[in-house]
Short mmCIF file of N, CA and C and ligand atoms in Angstrom, two decimals:
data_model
loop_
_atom_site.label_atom_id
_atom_site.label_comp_id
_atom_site.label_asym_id
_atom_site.label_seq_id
_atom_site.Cartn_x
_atom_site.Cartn_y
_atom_site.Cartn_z
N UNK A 1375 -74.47 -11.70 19.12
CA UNK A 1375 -74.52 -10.37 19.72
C UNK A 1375 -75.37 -10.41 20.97
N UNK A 1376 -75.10 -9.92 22.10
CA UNK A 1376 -75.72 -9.82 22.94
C UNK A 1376 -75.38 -8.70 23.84
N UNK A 1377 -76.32 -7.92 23.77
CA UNK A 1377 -76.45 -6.41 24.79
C UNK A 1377 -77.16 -6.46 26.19
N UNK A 1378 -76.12 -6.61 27.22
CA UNK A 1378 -76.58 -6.37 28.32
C UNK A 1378 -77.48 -5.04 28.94
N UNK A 1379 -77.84 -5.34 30.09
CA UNK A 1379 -78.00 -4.08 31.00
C UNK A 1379 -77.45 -3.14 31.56
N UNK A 1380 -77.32 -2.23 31.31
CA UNK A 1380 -76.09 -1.29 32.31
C UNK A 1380 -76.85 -1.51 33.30
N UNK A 1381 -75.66 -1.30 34.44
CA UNK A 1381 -76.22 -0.90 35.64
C UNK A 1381 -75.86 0.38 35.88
N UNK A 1382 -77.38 1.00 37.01
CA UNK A 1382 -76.79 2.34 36.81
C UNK A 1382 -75.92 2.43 38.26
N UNK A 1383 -75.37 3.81 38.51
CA UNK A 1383 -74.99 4.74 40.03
C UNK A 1383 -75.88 4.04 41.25
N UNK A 1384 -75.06 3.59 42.16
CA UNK A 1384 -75.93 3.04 43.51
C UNK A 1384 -76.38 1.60 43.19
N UNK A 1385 -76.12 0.94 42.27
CA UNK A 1385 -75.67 -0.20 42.05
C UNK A 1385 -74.32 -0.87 42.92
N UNK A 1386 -74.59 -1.59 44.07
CA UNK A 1386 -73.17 -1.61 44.64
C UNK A 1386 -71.84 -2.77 43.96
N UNK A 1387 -72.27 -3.07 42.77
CA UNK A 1387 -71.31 -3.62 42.16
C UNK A 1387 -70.41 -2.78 41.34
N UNK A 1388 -70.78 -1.26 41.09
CA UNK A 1388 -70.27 -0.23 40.71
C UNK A 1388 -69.15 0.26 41.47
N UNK A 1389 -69.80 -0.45 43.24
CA UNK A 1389 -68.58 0.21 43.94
C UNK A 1389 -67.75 -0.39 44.60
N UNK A 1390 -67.85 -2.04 43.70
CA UNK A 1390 -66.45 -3.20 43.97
C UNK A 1390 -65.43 -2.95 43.28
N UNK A 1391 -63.70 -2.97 44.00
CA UNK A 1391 -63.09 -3.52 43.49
C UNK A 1391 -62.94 -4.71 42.50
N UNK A 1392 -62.60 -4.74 40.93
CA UNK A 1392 -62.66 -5.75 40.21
C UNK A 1392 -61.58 -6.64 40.41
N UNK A 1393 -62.30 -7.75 40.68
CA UNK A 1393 -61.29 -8.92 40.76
C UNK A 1393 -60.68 -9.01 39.37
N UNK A 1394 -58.92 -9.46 39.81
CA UNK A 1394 -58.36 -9.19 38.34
C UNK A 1394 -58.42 -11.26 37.60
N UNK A 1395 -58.17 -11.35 36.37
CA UNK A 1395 -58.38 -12.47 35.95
C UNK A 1395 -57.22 -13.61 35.77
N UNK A 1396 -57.78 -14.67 36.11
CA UNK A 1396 -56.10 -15.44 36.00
C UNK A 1396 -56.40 -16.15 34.78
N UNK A 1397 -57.15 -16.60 34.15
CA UNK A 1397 -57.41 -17.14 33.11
C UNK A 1397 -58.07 -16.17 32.13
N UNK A 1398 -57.57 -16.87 31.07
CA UNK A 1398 -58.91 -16.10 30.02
C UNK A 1398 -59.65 -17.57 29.18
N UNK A 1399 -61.15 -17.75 29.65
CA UNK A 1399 -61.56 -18.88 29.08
C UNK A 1399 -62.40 -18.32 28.37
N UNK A 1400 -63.49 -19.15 28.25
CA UNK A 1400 -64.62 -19.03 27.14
C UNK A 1400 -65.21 -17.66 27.68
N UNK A 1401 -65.44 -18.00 29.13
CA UNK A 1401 -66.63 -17.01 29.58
C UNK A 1401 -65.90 -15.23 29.28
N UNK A 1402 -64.22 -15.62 29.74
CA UNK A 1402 -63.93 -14.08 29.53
C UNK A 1402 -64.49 -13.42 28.16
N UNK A 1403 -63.77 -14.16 27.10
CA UNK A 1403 -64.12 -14.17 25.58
C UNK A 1403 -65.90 -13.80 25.72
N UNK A 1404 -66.31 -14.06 26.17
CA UNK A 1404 -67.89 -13.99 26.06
C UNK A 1404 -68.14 -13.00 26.35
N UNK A 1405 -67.81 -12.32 27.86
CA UNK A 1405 -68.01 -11.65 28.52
C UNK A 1405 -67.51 -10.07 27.77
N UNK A 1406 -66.14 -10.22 27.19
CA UNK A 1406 -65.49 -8.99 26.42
C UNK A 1406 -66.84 -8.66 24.95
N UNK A 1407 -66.82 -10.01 24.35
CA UNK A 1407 -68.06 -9.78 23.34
C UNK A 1407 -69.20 -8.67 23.60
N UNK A 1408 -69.94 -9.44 24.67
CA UNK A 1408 -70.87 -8.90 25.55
C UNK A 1408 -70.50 -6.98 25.70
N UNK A 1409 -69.21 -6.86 25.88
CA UNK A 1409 -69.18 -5.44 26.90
C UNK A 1409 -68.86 -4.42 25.22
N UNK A 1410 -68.37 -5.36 24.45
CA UNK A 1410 -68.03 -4.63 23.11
C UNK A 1410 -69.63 -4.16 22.37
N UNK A 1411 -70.76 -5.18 22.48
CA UNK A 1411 -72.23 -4.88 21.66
C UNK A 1411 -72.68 -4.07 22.89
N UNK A 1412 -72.75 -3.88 23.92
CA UNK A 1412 -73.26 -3.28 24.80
C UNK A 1412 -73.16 -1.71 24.60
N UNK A 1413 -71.14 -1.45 24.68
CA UNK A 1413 -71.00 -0.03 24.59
C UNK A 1413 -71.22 0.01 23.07
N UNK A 1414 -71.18 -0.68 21.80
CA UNK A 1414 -71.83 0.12 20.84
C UNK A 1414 -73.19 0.56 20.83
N UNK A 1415 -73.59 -0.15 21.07
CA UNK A 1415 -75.28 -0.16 20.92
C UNK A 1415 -75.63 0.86 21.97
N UNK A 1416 -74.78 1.28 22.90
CA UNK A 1416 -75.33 2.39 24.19
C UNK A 1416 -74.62 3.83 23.48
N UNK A 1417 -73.67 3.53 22.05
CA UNK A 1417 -72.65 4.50 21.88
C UNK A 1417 -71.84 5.08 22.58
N UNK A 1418 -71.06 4.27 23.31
CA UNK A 1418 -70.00 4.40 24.42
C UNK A 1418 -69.03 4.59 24.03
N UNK A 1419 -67.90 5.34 24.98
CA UNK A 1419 -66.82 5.42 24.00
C UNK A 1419 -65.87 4.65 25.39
N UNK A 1420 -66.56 3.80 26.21
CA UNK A 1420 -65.91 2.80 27.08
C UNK A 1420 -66.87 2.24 27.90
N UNK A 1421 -66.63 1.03 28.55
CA UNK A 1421 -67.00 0.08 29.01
C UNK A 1421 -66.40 -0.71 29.89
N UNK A 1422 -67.14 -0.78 31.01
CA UNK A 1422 -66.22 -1.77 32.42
C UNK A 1422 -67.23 -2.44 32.67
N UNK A 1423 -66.69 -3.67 32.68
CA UNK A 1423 -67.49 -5.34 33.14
C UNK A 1423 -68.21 -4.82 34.33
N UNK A 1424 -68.08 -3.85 35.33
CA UNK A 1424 -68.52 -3.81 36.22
C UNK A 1424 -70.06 -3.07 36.06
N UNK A 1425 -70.36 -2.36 34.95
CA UNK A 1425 -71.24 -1.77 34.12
C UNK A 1425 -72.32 -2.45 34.02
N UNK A 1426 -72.04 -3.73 33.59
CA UNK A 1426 -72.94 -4.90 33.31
C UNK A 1426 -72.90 -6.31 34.19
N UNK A 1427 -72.73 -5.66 35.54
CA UNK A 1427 -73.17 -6.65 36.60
C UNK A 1427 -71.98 -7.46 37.26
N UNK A 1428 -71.00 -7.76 36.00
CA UNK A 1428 -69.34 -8.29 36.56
C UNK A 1428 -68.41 -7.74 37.07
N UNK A 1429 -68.11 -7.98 38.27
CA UNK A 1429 -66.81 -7.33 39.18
C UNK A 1429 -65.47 -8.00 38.60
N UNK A 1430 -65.14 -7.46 37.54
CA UNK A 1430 -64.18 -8.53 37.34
C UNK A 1430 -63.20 -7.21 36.04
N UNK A 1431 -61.79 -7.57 36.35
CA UNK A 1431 -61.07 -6.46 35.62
C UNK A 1431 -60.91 -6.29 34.00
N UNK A 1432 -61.65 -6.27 33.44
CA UNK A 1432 -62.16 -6.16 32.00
C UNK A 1432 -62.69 -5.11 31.30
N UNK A 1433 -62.10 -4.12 30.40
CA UNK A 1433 -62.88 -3.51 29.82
C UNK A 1433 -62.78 -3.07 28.42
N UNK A 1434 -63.68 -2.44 27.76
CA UNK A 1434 -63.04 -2.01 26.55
C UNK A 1434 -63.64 -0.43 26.19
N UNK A 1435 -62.81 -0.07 25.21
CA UNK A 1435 -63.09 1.04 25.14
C UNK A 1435 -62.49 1.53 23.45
N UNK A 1436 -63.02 2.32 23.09
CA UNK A 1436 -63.65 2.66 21.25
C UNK A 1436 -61.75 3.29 21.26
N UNK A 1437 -61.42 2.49 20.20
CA UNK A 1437 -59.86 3.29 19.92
C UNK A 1437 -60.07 4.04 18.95
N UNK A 1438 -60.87 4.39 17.82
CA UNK A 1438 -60.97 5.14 16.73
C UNK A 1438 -63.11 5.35 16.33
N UNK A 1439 -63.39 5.99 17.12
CA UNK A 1439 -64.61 6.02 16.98
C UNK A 1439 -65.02 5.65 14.93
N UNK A 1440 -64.24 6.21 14.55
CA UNK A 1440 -65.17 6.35 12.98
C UNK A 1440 -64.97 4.91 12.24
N UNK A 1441 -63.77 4.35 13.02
CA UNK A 1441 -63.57 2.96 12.01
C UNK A 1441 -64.43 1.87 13.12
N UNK A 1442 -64.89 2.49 14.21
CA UNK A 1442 -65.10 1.47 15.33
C UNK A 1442 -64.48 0.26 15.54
N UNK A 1443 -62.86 0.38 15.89
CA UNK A 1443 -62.47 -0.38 16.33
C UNK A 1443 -62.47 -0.55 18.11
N UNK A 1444 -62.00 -1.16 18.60
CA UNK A 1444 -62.68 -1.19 20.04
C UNK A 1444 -61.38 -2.45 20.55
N UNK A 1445 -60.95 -1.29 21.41
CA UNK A 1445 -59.75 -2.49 22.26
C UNK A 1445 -60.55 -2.93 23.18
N UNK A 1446 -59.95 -4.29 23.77
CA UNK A 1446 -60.32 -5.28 24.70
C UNK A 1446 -59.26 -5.87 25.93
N UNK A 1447 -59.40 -5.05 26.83
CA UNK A 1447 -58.21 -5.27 27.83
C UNK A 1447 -58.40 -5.38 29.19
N UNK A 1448 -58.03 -6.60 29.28
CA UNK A 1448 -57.83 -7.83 30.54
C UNK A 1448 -56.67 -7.29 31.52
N UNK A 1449 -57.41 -7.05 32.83
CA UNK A 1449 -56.28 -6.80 34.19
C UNK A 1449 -55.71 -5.32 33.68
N UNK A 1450 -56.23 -4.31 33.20
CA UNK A 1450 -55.43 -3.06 32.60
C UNK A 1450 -54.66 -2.44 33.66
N UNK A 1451 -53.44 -1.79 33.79
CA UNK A 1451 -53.70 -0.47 34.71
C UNK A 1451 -52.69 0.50 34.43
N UNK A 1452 -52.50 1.54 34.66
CA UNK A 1452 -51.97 2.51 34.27
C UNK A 1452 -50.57 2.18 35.32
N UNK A 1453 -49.19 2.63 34.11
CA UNK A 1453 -48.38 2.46 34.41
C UNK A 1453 -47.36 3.48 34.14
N UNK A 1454 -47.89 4.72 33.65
CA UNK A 1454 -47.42 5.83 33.51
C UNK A 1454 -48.37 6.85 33.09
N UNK A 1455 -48.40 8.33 33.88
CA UNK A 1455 -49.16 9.68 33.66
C UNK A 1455 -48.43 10.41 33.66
N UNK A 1456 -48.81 11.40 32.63
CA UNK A 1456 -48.30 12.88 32.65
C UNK A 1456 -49.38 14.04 32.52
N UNK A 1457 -49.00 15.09 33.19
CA UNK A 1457 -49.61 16.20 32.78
C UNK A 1457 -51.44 16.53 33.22
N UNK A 1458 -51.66 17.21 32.74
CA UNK A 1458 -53.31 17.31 33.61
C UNK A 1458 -54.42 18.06 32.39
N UNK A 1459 -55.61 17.17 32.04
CA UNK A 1459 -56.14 17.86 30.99
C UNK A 1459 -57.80 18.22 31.85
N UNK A 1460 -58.34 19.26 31.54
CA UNK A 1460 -59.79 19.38 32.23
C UNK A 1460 -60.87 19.48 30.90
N UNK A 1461 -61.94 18.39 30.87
CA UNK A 1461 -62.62 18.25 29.66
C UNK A 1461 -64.02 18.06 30.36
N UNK A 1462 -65.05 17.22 29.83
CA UNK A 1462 -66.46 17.37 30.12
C UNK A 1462 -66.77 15.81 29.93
N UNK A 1463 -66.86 14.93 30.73
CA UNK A 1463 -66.95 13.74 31.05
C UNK A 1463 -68.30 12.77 31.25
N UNK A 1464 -69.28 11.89 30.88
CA UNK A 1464 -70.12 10.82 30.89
C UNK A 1464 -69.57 9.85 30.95
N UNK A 1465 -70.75 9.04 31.51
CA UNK A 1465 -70.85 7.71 31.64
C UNK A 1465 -72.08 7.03 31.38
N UNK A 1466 -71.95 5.88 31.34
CA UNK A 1466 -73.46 5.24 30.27
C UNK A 1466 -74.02 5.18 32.22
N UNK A 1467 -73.42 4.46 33.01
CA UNK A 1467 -74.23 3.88 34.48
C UNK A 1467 -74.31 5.01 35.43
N UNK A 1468 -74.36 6.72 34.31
CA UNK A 1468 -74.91 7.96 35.24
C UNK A 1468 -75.31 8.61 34.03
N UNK A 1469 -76.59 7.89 33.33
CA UNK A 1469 -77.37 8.61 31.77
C UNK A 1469 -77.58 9.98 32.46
N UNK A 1470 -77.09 11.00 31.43
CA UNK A 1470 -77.62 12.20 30.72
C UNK A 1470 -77.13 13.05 31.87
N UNK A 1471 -76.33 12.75 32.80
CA UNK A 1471 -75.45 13.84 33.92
C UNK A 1471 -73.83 13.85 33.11
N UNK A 1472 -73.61 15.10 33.06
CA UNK A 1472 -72.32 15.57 32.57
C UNK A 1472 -71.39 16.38 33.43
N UNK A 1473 -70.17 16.46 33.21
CA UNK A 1473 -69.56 17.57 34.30
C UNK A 1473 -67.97 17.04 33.83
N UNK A 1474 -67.69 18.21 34.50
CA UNK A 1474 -65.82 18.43 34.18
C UNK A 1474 -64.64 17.67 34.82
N UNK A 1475 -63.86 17.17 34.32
CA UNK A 1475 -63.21 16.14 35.36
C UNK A 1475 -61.75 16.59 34.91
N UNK A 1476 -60.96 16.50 36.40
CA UNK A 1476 -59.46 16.76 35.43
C UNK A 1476 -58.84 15.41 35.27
N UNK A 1477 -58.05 14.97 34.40
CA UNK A 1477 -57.27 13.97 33.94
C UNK A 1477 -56.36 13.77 33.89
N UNK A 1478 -55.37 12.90 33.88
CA UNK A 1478 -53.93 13.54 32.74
C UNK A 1478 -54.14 13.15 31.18
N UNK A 1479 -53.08 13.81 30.83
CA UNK A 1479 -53.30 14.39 29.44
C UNK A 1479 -52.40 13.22 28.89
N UNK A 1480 -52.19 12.24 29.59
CA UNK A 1480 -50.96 11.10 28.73
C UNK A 1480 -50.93 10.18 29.88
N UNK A 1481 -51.62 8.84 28.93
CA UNK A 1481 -51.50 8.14 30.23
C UNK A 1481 -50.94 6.55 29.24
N UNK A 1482 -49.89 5.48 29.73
CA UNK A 1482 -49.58 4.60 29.43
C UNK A 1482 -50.47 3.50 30.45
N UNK A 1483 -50.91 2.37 29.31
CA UNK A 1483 -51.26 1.40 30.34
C UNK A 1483 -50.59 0.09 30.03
N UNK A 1484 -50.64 -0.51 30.74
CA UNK A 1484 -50.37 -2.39 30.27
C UNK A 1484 -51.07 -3.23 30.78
N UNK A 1485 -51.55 -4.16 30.48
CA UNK A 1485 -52.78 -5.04 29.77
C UNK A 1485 -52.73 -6.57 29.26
N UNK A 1486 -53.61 -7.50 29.32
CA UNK A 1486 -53.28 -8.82 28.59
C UNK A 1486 -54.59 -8.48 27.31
N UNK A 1487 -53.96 -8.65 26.29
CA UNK A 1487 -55.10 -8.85 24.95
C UNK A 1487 -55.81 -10.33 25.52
N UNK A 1488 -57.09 -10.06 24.21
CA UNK A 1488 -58.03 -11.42 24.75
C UNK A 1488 -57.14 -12.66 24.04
N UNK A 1489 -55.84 -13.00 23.54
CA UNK A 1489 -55.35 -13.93 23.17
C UNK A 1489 -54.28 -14.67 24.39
N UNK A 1490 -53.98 -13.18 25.64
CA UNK A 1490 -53.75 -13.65 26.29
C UNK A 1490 -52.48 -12.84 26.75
N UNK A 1491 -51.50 -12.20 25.67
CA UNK A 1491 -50.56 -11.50 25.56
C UNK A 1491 -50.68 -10.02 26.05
N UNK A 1492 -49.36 -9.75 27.34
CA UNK A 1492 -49.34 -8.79 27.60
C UNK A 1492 -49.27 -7.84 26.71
N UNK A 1493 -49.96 -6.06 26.90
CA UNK A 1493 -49.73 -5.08 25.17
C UNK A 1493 -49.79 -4.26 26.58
N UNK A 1494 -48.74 -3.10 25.54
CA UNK A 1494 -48.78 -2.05 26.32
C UNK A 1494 -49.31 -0.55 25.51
N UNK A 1495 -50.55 0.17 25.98
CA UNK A 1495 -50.89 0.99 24.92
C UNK A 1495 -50.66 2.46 25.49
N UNK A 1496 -50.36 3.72 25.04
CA UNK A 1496 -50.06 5.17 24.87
C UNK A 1496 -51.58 5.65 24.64
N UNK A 1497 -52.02 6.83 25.71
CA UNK A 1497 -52.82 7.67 25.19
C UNK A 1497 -53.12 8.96 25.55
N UNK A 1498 -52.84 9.69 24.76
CA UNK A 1498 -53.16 11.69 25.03
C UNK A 1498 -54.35 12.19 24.57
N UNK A 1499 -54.66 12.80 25.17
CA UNK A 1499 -56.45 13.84 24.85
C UNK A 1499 -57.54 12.99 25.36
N UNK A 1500 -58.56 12.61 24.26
CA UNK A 1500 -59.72 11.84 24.47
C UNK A 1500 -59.34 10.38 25.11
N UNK A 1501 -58.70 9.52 24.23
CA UNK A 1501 -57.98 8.49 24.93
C UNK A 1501 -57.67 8.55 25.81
N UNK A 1502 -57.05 9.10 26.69
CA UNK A 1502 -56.35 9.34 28.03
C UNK A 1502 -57.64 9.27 28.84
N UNK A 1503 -58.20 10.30 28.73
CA UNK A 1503 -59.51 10.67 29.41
C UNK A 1503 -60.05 9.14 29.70
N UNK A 1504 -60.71 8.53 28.37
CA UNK A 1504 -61.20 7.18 28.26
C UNK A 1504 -60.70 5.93 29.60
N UNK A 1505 -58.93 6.09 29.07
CA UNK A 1505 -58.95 5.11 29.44
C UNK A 1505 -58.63 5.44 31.30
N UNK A 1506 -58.35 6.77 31.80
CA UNK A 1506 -58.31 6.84 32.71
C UNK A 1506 -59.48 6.42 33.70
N UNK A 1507 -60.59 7.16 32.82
CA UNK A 1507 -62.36 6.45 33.32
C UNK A 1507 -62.30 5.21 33.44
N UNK A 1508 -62.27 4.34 32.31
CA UNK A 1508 -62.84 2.87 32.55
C UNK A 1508 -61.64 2.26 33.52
N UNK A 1509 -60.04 2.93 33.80
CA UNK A 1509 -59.89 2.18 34.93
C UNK A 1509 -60.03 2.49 36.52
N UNK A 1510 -60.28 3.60 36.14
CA UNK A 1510 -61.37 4.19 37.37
C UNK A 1510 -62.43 3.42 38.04
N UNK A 1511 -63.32 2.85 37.14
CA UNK A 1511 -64.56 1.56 37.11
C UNK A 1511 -63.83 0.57 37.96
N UNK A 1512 -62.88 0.24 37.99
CA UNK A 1512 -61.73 -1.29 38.38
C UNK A 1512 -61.74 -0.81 39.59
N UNK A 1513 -61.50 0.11 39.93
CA UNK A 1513 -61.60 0.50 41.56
C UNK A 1513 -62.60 1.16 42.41
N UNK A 1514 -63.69 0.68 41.51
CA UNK A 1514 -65.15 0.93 42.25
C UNK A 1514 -65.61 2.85 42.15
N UNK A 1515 -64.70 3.37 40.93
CA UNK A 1515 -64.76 4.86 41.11
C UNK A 1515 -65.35 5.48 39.99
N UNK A 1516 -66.32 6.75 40.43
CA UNK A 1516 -67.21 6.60 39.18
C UNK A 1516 -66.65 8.59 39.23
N UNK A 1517 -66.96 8.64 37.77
CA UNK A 1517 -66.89 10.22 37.50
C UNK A 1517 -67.41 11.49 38.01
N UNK A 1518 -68.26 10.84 39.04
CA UNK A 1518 -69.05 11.59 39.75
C UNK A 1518 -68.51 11.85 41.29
N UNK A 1519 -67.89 11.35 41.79
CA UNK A 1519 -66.37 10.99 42.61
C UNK A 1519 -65.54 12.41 42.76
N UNK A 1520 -65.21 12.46 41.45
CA UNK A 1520 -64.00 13.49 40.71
C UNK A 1520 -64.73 14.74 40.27
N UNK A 1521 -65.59 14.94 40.08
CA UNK A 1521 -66.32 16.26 39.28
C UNK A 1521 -65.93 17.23 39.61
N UNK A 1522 -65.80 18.43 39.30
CA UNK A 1522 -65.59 19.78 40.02
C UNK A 1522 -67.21 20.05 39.89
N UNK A 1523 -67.59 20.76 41.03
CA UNK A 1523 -68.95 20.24 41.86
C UNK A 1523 -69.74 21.50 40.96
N UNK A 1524 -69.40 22.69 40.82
CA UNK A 1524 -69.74 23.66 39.92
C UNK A 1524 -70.59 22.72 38.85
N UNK A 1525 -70.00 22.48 37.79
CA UNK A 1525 -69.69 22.25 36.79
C UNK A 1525 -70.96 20.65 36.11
N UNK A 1526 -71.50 20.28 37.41
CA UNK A 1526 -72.36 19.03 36.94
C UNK A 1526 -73.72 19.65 36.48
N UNK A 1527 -73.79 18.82 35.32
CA UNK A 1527 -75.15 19.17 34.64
C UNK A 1527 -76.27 17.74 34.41
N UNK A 1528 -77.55 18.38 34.54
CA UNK A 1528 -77.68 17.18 33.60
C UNK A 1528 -78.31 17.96 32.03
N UNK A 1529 -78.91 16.68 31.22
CA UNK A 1529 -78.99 17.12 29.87
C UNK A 1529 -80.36 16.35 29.68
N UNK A 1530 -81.02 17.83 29.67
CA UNK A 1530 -82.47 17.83 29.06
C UNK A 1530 -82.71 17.61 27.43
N UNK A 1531 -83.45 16.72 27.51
CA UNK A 1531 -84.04 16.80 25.67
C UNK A 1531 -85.15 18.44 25.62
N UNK A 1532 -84.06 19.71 24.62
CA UNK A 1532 -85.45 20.24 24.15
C UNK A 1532 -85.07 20.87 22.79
N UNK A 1533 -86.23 20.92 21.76
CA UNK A 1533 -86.58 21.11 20.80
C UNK A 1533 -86.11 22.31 20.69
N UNK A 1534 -86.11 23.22 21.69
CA UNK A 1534 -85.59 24.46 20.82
C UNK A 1534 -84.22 25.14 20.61
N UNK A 1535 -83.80 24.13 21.37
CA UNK A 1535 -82.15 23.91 21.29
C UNK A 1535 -81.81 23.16 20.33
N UNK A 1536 -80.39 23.87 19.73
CA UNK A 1536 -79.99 23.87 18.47
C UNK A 1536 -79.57 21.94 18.35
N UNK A 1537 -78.76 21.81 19.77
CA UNK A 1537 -78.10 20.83 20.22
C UNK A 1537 -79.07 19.98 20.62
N UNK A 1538 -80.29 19.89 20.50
CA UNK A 1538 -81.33 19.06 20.91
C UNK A 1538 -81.56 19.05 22.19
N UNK A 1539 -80.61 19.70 23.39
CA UNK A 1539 -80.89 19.59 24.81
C UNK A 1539 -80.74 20.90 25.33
N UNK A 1540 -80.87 20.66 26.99
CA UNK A 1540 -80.59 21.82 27.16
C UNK A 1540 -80.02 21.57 28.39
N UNK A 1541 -79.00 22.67 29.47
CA UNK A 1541 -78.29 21.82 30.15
C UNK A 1541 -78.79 22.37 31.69
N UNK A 1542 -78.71 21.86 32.82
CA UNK A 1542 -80.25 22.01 33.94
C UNK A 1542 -78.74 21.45 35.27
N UNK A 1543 -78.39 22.71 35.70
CA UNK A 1543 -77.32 22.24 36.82
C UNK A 1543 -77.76 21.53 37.81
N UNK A 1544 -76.80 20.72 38.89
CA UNK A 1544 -77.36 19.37 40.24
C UNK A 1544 -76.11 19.59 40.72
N UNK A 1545 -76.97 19.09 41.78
CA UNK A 1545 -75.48 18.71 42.76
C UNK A 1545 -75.45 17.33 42.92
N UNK A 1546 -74.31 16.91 43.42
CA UNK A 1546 -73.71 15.68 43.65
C UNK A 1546 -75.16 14.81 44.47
N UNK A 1547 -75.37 15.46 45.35
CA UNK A 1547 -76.12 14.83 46.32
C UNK A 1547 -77.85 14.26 45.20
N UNK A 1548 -78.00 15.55 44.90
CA UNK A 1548 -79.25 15.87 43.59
C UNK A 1548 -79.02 14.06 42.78
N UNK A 1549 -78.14 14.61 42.69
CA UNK A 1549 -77.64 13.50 41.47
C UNK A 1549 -77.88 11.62 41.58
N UNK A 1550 -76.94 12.09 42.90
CA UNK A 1550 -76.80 10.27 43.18
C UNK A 1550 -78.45 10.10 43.81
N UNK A 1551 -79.26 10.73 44.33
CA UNK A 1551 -80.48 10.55 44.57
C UNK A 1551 -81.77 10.23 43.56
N UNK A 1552 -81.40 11.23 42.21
CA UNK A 1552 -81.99 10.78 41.10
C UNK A 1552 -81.80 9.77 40.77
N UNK A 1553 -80.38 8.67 40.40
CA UNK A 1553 -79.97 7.58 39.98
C UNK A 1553 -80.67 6.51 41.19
N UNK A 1554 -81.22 6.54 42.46
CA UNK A 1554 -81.41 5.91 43.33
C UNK A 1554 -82.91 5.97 43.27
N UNK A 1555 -83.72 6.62 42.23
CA UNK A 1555 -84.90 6.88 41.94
C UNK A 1555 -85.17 6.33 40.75
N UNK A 1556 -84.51 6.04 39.87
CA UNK A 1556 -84.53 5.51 38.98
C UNK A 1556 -84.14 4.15 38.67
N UNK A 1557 -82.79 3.27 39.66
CA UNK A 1557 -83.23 2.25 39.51
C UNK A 1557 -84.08 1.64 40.33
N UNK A 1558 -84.57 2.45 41.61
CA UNK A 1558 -86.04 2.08 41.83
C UNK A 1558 -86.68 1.65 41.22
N UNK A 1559 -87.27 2.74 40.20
CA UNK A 1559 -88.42 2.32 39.20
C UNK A 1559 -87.92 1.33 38.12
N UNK A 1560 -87.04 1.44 37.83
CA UNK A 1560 -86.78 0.01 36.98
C UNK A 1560 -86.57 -1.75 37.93
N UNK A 1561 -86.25 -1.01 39.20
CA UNK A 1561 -86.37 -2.70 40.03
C UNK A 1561 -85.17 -2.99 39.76
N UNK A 1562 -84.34 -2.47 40.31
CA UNK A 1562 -82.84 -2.90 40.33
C UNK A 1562 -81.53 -1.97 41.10
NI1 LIG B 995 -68.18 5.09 33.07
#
């Protein structure tokens, strides 16, 4: 098991195009491992190599949160959308900022599994959302991009909220400046 670092927003590997993969060797296999203990352990419900420092087209993302299974998909990209869903969207590499993003509501992708074999997967509602995000990541594009500008929050820890937080509106600008303050102080 091994849990990387996210990287956060203003990280400029966040805002590479991912190189797509012609092989799948050890390191991919490693690397998918890696992005699978990462988003559990961060409780993600997706993950792009680019997250954790690799520009490279890889990601995975939670197919059934309660059984935690977790697909793993090499070179993904969407190859059919329908329809338009508007929901409330995170990301682990923009902690504790939330906001509304529209989507489509059905999105097909196709993909090489880590054995190597092209799969082609279907997804409506949360899935969709998911996987529209993490291939969003592949083209250097983060949720904060897309927001309806109203609508961004971030999320305070407080006690007297039922929900444990409480929610403290920003703007875009607010935002990406905080994340540019913060990996300051962490040195990165
Ligand atoms: Ni993300």
């Amino acid at each position: 098991m091994a849990v990387r670092r996210i990287v956060y927003c203003g990280d400029p590997t966040l805002r590479r195009k991912a190189r797509r993969l012609r092989n799948i060797d050890e390191d991919v296999i490693q690397l998918l491992d890696d992005l699978r203990d990462t988003m559990r352990h961060a409780s993600g419900l997706g993950l792009a190599a680019a997250q954790i420092g690799v520009p490279v087209a890889a990601v995975t993302v939670m197919r059934d949160p309660e059984s935690e299974r977790v697909l793993e998909l090499i070179n993904p990209r969407i190859i059919e959308s329908e329809g338009e869903q508007e929901g409330t969207e995170a990301c682990l590499s923009l902690p504790t900022l939330r906001g509304m993003v529209i989507r489509p509501a059905r999105v097909v992708v196709a993909a090489v599994d880590p054995s190597g074999n092209p799969t082609t997967l279907e997804g409506e509602g949360l899935m969709a959302r998911c996987l529209s995000h993490e291939l969003d990541h592949l083209e250097g594009r983060l949720f904060i991009d897309l927001v309806e500008p109203d609508s961004l929050v971030w999320l305070r820890p407080d006690e007297s909220e039922e929900s444990g937080y409480r929610t403290e509106p920003t703007t875009v600008e607010e935002a990406l400046e905080a994340f540019d303050r913060l990996r300051a102080r962490r040195g990165s």
